[in-house]
PDB file of C-alpha atoms in Angstrom:
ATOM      1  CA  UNK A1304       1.210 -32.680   3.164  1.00 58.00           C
ATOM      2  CA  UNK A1305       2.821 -29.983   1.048  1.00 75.00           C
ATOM      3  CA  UNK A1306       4.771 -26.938   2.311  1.00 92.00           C
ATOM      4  CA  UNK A1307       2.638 -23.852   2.104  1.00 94.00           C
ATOM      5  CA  UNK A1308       5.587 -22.645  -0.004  1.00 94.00           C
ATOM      6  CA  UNK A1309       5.030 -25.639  -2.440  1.00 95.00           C
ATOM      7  CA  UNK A1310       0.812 -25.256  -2.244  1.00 94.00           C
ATOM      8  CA  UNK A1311       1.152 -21.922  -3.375  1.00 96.00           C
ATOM      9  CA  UNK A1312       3.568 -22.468  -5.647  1.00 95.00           C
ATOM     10  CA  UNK A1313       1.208 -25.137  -7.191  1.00 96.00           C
ATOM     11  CA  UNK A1314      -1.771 -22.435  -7.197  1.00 95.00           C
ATOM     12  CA  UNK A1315       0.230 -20.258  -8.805  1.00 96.00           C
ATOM     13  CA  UNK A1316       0.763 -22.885 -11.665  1.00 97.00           C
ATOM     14  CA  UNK A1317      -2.647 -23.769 -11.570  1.00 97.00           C
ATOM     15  CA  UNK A1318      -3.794 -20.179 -12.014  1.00 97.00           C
ATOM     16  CA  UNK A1319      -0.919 -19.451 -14.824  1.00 97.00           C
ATOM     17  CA  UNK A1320      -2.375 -22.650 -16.733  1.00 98.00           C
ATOM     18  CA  UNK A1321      -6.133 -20.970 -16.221  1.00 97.00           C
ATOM     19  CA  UNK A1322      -5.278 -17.568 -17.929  1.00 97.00           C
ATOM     20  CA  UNK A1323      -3.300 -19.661 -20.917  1.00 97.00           C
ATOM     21  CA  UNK A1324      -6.730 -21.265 -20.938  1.00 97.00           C
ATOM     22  CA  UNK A1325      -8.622 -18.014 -21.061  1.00 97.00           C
ATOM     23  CA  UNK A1326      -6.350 -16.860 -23.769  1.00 97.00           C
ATOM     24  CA  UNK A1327      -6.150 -19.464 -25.987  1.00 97.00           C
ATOM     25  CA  UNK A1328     -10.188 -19.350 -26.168  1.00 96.00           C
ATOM     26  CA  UNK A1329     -10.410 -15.829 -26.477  1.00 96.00           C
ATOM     27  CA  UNK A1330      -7.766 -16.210 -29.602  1.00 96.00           C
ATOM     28  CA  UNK A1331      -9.980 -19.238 -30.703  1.00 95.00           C
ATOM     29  CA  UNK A1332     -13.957 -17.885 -30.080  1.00 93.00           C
ATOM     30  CA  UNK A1333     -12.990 -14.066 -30.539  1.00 92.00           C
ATOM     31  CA  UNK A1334     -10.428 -13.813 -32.897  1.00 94.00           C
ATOM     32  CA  UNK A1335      -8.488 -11.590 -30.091  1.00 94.00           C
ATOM     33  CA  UNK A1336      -4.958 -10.422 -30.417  1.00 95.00           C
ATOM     34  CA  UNK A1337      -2.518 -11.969 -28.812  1.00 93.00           C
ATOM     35  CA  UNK A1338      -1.909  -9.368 -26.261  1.00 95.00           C
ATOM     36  CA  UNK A1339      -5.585  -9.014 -25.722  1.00 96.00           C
ATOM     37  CA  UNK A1340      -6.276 -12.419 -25.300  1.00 96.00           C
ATOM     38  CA  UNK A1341      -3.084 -12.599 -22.541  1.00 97.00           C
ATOM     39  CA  UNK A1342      -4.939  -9.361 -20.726  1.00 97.00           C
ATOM     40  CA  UNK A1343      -8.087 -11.158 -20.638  1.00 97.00           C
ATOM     41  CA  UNK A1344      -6.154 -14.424 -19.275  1.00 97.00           C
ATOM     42  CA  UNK A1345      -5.061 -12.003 -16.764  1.00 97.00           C
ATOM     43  CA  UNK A1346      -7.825 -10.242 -15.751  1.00 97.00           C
ATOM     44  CA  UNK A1347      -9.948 -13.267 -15.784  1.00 97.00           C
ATOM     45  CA  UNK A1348      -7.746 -14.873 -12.643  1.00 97.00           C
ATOM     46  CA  UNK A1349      -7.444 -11.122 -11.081  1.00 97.00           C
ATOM     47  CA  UNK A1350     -11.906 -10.737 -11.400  1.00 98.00           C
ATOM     48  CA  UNK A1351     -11.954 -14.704  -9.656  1.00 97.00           C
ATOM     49  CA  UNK A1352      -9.297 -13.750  -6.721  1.00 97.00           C
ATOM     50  CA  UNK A1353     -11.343 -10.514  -6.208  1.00 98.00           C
ATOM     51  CA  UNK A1354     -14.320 -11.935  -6.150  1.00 98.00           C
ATOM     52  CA  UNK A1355     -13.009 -15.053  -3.826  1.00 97.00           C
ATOM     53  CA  UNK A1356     -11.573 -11.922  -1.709  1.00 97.00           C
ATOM     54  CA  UNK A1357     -15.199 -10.065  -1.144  1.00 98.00           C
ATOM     55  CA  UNK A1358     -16.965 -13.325  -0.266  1.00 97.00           C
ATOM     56  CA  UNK A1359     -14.411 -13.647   2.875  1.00 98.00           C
ATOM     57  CA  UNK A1360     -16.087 -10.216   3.622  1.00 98.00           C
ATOM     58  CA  UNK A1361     -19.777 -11.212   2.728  1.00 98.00           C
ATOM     59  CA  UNK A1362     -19.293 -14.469   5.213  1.00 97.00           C
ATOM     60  CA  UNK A1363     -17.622 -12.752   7.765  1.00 98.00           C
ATOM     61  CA  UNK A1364     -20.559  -9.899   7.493  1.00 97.00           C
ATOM     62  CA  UNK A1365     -22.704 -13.019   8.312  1.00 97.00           C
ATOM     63  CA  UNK A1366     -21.453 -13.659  11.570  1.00 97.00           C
ATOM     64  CA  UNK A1367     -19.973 -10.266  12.521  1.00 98.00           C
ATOM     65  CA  UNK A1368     -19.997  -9.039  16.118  1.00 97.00           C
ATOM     66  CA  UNK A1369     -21.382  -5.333  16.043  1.00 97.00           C
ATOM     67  CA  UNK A1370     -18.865  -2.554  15.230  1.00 97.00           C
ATOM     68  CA  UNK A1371     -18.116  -0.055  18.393  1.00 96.00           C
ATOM     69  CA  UNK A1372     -19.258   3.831  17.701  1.00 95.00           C
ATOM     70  CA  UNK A1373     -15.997   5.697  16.021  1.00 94.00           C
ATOM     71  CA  UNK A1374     -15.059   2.301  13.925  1.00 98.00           C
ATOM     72  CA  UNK A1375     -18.270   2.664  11.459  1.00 97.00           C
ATOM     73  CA  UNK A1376     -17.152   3.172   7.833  1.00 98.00           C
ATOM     74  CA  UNK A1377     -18.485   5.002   4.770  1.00 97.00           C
ATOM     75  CA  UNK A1378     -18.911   3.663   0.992  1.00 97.00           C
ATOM     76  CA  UNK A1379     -15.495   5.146   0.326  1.00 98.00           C
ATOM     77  CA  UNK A1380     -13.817   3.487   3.344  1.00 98.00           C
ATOM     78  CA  UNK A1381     -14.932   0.625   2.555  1.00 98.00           C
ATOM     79  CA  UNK A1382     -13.858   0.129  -0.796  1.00 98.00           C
ATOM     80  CA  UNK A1383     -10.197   1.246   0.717  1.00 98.00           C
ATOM     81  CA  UNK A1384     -10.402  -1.256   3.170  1.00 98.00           C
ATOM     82  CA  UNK A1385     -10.744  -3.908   0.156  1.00 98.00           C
ATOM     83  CA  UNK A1386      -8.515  -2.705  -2.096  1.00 98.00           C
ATOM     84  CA  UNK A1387      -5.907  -2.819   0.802  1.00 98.00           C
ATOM     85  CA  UNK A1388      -6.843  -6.297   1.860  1.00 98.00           C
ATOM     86  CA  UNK A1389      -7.068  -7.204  -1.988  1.00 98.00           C
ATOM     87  CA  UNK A1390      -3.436  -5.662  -2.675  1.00 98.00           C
ATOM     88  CA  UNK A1391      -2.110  -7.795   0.349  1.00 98.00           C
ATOM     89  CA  UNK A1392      -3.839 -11.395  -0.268  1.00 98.00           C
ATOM     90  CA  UNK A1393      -2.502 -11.066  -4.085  1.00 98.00           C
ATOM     91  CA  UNK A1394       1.216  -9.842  -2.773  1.00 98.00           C
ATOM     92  CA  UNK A1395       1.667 -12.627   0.088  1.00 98.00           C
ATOM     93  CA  UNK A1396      -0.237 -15.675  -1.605  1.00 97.00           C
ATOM     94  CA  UNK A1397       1.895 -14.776  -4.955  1.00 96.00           C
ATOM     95  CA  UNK A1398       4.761 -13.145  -3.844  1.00 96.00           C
ATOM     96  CA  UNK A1399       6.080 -13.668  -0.701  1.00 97.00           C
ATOM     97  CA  UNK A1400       5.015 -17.229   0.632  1.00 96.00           C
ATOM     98  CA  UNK A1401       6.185 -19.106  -2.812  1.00 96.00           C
ATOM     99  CA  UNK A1402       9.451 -17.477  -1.827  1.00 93.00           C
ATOM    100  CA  UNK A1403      10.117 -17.321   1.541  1.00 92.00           C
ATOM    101  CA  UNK A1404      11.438 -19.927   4.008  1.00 90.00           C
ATOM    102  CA  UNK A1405      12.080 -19.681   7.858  1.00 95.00           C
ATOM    103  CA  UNK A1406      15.299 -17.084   8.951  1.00 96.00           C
ATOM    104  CA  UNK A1407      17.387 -15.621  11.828  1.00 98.00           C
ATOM    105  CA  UNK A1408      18.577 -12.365  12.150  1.00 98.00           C
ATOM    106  CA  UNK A1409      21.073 -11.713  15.154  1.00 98.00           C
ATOM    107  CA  UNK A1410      22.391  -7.889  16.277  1.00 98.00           C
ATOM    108  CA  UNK A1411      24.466  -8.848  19.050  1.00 95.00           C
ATOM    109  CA  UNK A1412      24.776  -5.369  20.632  1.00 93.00           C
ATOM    110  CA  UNK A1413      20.804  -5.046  20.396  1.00 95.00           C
ATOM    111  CA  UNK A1414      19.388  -4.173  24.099  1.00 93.00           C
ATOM    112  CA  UNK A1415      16.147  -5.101  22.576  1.00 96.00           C
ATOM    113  CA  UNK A1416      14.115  -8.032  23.914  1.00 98.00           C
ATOM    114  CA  UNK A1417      14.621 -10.973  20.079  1.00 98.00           C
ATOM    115  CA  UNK A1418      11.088 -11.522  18.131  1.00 98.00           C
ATOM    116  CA  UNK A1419      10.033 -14.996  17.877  1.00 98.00           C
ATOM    117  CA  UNK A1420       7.521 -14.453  14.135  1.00 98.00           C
ATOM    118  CA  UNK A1421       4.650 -16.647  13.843  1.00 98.00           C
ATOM    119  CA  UNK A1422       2.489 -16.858  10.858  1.00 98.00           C
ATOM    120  CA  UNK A1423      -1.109 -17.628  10.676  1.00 98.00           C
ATOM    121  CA  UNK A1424      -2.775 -20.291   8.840  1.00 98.00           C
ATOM    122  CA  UNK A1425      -2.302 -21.483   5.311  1.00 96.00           C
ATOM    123  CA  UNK A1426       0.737 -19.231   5.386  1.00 97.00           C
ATOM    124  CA  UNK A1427       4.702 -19.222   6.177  1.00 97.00           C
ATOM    125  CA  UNK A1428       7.203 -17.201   6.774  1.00 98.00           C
ATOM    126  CA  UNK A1429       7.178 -14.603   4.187  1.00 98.00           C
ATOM    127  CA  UNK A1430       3.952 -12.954   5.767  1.00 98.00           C
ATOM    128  CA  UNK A1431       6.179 -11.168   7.984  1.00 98.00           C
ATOM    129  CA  UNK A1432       8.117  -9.285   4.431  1.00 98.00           C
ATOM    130  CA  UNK A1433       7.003  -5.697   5.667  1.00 98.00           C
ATOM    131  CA  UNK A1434       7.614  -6.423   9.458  1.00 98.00           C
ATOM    132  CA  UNK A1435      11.133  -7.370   9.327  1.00 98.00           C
ATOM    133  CA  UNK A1436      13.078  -4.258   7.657  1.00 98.00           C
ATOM    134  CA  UNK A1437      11.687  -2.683  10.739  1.00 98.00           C
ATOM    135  CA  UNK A1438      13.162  -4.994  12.813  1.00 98.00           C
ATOM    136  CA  UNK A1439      16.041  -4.478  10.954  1.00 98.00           C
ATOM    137  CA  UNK A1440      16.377  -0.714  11.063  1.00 98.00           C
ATOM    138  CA  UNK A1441      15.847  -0.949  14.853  1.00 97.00           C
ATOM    139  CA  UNK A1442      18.591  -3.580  15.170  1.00 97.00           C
ATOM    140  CA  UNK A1443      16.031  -6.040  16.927  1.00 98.00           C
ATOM    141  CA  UNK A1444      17.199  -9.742  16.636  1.00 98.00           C
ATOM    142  CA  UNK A1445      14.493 -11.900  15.186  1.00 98.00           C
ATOM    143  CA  UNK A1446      13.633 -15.526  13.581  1.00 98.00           C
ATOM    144  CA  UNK A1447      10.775 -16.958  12.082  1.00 98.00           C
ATOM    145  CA  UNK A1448       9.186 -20.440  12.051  1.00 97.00           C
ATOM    146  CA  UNK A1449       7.496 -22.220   9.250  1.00 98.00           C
ATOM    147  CA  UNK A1450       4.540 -23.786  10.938  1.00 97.00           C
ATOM    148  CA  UNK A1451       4.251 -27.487   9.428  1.00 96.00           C
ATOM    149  CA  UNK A1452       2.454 -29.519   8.681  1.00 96.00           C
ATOM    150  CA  UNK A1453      -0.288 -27.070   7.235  1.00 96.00           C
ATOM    151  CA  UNK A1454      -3.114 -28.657   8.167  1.00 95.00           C
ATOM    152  CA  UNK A1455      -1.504 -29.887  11.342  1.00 96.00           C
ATOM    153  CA  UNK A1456      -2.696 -30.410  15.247  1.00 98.00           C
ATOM    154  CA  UNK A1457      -2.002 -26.599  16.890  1.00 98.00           C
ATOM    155  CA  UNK A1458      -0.903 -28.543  19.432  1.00 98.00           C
ATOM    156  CA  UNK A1459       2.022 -29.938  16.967  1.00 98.00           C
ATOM    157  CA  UNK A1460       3.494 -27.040  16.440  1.00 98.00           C
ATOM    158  CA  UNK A1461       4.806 -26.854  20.084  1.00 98.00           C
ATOM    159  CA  UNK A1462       7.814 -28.204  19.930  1.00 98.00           C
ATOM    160  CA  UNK A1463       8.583 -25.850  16.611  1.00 98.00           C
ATOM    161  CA  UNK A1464       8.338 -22.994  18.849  1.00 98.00           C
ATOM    162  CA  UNK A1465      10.002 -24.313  21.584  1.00 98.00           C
ATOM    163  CA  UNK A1466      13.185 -25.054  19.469  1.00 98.00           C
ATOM    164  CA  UNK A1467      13.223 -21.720  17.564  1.00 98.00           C
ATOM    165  CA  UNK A1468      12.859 -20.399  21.056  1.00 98.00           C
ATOM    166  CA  UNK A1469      15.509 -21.653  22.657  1.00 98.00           C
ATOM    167  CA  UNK A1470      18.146 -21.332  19.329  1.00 98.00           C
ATOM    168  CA  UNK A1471      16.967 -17.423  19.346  1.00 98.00           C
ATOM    169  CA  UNK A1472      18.043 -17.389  23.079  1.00 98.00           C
ATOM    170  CA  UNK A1473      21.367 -18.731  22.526  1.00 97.00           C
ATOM    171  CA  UNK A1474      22.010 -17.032  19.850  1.00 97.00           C
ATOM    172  CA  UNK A1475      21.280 -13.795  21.516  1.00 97.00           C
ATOM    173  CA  UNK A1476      22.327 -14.348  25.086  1.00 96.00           C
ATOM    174  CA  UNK A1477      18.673 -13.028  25.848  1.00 96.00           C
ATOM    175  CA  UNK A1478      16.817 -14.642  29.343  1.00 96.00           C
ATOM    176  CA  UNK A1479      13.304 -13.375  27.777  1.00 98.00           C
ATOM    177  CA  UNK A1480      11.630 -13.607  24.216  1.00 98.00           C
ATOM    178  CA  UNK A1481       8.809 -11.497  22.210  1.00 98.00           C
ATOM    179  CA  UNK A1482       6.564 -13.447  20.181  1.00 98.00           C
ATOM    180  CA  UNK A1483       4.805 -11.400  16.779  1.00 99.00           C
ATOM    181  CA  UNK A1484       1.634 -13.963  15.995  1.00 98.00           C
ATOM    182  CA  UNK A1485      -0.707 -13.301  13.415  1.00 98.00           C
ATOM    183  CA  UNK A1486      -3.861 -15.129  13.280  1.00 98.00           C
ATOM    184  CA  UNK A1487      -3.560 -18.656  14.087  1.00 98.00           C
ATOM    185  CA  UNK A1488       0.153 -18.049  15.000  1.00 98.00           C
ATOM    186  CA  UNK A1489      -1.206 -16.489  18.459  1.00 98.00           C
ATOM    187  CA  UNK A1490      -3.146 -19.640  19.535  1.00 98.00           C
ATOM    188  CA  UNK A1491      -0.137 -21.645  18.813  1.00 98.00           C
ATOM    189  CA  UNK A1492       1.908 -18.996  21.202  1.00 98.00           C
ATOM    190  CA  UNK A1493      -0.378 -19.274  24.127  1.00 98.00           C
ATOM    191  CA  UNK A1494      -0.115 -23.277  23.421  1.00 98.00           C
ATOM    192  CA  UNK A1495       3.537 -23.060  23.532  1.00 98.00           C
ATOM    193  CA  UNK A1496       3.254 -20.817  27.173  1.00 98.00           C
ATOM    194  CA  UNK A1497       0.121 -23.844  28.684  1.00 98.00           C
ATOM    195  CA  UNK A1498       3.174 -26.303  27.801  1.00 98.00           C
ATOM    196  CA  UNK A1499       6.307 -24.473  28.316  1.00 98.00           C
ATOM    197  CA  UNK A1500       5.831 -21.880  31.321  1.00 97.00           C
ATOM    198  CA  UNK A1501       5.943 -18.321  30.469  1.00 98.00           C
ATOM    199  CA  UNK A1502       9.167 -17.545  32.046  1.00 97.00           C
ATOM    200  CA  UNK A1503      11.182 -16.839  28.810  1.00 97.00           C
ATOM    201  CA  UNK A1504       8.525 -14.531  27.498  1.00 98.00           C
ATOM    202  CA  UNK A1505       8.721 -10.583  27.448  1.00 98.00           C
ATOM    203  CA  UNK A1506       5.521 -10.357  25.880  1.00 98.00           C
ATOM    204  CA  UNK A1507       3.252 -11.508  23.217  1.00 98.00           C
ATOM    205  CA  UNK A1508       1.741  -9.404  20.620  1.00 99.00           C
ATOM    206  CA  UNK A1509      -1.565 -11.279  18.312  1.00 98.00           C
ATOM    207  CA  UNK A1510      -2.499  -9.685  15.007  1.00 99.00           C
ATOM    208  CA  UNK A1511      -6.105 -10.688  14.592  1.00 98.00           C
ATOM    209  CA  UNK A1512      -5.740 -13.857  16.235  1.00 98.00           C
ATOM    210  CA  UNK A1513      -8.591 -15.752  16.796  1.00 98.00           C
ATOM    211  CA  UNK A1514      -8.629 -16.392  20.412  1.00 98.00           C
ATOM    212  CA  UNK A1515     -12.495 -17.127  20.917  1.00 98.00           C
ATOM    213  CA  UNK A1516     -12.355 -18.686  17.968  1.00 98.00           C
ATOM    214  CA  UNK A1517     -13.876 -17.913  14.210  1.00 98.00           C
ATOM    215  CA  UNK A1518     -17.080 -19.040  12.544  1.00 97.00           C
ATOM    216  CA  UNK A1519     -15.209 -19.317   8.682  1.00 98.00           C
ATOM    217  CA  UNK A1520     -13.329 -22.279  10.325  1.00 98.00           C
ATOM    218  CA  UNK A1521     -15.927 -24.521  10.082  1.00 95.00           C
ATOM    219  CA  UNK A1522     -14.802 -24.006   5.955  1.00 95.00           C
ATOM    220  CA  UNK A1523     -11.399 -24.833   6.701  1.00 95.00           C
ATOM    221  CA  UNK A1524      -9.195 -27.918   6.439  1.00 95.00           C
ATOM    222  CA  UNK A1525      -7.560 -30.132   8.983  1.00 96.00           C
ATOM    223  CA  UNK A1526      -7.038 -30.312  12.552  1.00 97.00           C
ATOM    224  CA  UNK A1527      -6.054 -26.648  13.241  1.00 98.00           C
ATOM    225  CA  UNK A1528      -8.790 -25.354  11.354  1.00 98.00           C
ATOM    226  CA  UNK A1529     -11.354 -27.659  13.527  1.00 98.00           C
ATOM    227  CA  UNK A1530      -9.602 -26.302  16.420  1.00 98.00           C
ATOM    228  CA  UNK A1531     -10.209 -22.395  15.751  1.00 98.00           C
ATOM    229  CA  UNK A1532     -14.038 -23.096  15.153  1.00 97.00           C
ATOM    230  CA  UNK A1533     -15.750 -20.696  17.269  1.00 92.00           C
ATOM    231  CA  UNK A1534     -16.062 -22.488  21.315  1.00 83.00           C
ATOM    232  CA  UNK A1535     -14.173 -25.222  20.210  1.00 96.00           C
ATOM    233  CA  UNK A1536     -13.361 -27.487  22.962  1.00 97.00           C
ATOM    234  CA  UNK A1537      -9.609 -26.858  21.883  1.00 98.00           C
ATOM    235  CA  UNK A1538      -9.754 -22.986  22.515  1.00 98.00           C
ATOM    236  CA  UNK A1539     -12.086 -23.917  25.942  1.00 97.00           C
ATOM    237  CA  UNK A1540      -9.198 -25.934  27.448  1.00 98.00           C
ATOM    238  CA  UNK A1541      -6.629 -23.652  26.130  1.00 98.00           C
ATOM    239  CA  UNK A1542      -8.094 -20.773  27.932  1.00 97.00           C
ATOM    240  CA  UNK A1543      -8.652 -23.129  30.949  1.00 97.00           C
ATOM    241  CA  UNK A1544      -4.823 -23.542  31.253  1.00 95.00           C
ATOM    242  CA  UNK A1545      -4.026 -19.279  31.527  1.00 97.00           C
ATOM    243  CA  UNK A1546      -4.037 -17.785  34.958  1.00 97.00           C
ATOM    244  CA  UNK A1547      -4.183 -13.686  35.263  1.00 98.00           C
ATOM    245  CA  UNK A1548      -0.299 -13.668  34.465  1.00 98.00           C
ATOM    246  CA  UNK A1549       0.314 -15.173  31.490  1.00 98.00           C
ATOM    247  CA  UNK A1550      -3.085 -13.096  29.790  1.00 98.00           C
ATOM    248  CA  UNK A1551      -1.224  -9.713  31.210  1.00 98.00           C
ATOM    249  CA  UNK A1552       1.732 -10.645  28.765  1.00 98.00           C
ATOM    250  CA  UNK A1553      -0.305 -10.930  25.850  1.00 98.00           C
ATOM    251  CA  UNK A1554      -1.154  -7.979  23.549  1.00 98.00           C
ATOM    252  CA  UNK A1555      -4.104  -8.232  21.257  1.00 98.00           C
ATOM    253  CA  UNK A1556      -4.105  -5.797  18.389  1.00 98.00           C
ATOM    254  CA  UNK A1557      -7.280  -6.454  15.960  1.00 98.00           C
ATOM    255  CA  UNK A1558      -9.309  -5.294  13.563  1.00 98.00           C
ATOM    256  CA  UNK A1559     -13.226  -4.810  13.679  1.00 98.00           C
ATOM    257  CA  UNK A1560     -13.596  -5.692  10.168  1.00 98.00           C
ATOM    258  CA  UNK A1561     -11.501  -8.458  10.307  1.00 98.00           C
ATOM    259  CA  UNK A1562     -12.985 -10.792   6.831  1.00 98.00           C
ATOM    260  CA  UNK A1563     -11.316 -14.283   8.341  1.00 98.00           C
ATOM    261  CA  UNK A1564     -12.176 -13.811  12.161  1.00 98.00           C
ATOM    262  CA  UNK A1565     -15.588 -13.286  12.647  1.00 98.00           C
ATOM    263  CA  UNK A1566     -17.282 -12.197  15.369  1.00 98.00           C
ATOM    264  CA  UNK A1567     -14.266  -9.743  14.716  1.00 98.00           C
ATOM    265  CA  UNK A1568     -14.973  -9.559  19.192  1.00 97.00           C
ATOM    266  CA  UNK A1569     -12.977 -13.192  19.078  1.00 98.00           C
ATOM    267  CA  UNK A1570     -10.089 -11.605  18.475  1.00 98.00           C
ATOM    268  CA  UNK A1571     -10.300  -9.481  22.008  1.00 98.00           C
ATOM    269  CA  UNK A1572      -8.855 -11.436  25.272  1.00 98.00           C
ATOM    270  CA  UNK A1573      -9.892 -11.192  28.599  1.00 97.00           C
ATOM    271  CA  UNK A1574      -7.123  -9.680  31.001  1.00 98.00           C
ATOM    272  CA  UNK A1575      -4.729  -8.659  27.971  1.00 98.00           C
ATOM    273  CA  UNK A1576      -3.901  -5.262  26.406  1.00 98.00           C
ATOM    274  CA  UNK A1577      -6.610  -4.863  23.623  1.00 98.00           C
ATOM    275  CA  UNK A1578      -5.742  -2.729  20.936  1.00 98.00           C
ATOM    276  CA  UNK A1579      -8.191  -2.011  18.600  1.00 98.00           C
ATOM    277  CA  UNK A1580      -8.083  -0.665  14.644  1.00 98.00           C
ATOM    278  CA  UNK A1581     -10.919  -0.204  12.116  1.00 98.00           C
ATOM    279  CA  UNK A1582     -11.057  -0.205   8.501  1.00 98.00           C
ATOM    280  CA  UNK A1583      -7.665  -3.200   7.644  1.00 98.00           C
ATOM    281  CA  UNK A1584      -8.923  -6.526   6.555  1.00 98.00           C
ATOM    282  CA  UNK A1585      -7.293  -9.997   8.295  1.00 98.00           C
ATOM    283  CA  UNK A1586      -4.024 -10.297   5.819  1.00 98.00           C
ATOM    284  CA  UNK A1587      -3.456  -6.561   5.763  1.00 98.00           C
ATOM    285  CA  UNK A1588      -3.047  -6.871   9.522  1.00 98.00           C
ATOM    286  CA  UNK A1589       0.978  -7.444   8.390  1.00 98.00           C
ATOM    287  CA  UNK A1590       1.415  -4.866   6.131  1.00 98.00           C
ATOM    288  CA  UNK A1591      -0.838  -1.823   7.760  1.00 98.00           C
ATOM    289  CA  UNK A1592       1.336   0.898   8.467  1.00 98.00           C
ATOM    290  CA  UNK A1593      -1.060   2.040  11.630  1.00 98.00           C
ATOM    291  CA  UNK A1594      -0.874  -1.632  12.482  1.00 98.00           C
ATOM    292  CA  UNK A1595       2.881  -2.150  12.166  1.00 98.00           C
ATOM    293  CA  UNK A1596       3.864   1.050  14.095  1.00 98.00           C
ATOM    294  CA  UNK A1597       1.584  -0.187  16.898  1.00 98.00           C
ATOM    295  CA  UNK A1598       3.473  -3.632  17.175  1.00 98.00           C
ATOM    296  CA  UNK A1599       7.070  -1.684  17.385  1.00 98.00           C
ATOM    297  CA  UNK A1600       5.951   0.583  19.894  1.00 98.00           C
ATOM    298  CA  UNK A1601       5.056  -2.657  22.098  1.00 98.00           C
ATOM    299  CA  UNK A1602       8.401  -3.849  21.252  1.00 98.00           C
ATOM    300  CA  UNK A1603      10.509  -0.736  21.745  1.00 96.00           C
ATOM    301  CA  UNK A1604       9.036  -1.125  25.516  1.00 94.00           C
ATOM    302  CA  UNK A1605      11.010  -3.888  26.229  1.00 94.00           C
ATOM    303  CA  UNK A1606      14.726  -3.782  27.123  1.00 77.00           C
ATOM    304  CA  UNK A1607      16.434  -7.140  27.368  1.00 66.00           C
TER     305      UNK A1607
END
């Protein structure tokens, strides 16, 4: 199984060789100019990713848990919220996973508690590109893990976080660890705590993760995609494994028009701090601004 840095490198490719396609017709049918034919390439792929973008809304409108009073949005809202969750599934997916791979960042006179970064499916490291120069400019140590295989057992990525873990501990002296999950990255955090004890953890903080699980799994592939279907037996015995403590170290920030988790309620946990936002789509989750100075005010809480 591929790398998600190498399958989106190859979509990439495959979407380059579908607007040379496009152009090379237009030239050919049309009689376009050159440029105009390369704009129409262009546009062609942009109109497809678009559209594949507002059908993740249209499903997730299908099984959609009903949106609280306050969080209700108008036509112009709306179209904000998809542009913004356009903009970010076009910049990670073609900018920042085909480039990224797994790094460490150590300020050893940080009091801060280190961030563990987990990423969510399909993805890698690079989702994190607008969280960590805020990490940076607060001096907060932090490493990332690429979660492999892609299409791997949740389970299997246990020992990845366990490692990066305990290499972010030595490196920083620290007893305790943060974790930053987004999306399937907070399922494999509370995995890691059922098999590894929740002593080294300061606190976890889930960016639309789908902890009750998500009804667009079912269209996923492989084992971690069976596992997030909604009431899997998976999540059942996951939750069956957390006592009162380990759910009052986890902080749940969501979205109620989530387009990936849906019922967008999935995303809220029983007996952890629920934060709630309205009007940022699934990907955008790790680019917001609200979003991203809500996760490093639950960070600048903890002193290591």
């Amino acid at each position: 199984m591929k790398s998600a840095r190498q399958l989106s490198r190859t979509l990439l490719l495959v979407q380059l060789g579908a607007a040379i396609l496009i152009a090379w017709a237009a030239m050919a049918r049309f009689g376009m100019a050159g440029w105009q034919a390369a704009l129409t390439g262009v546009a062609s792929v942009v109109l497809v990713r678009l559209l594949i973008n507002m059908n993740n809304f249209a499903m997730a409108a299908r099984f959609a848990s009903a949106t609280p009073p306050g969080f209700h949005l108008g036509l112009k809202d709306r179209l904000r919220l998809l542009a913004e969750e356009f903009r970010a599934s076009m910049v990670v997916t073609s900018w920042q996973l085909p480039r990224a791979s797994a790094a460490t960042r150590i300020y050893p006179d940080s009091k801060q508690v280190p961030v563990l970064l987990l990423h969510g499916y399909g993805c890698n490291s690079g989702y994190w590109a607008h969280l960590t120069p805020l990490l940076d400019a607060a001096r907060i140590s932090h490493a990332s893990v690429d979660l492999e295989p892609v299409a791997g057992d949740i389970d299997g990525y246990v020992p990845l976080v366990e490692r990066a873990a305990r290499e972010l501990q030595a490196a920083t002296g620290a007893k305790q660890i943060a974790i930053v999950a987004h999306s399937m990255g907070g399922l494999v955090a509370r995995a890691w705590m059922r098999a590894h004890g929740t002593a080294g953890v300061a606190r976890v903080i889930t960016l639309g993760s789908p902890h009750h699980g998500t009804a667009l799994a079912r269209f996923g592939l492989g084992q971690n995609a069976f596992q997030m279907r909604d009431d899997s037996a998976w999540l059942r015995a996951l939750a069956a494994g957390e006592d009162a403590a380990t759910r009052a170290l986890v902080s749940s920030l969501y979205t109620h028009h989530d387009n990936i988790v849906s019922p967008q309620e999935s995303s809220r946990l029983e007996g952890a701090r629920n934060l709630e936002f309205g009007g940022v789509g699934h990907v955008a989750l790790g680019s917001n601004p609200r979003v991203l100075a809500a996760v490093m005010q639950e960070l600048a809480a903890l002193v290591s």
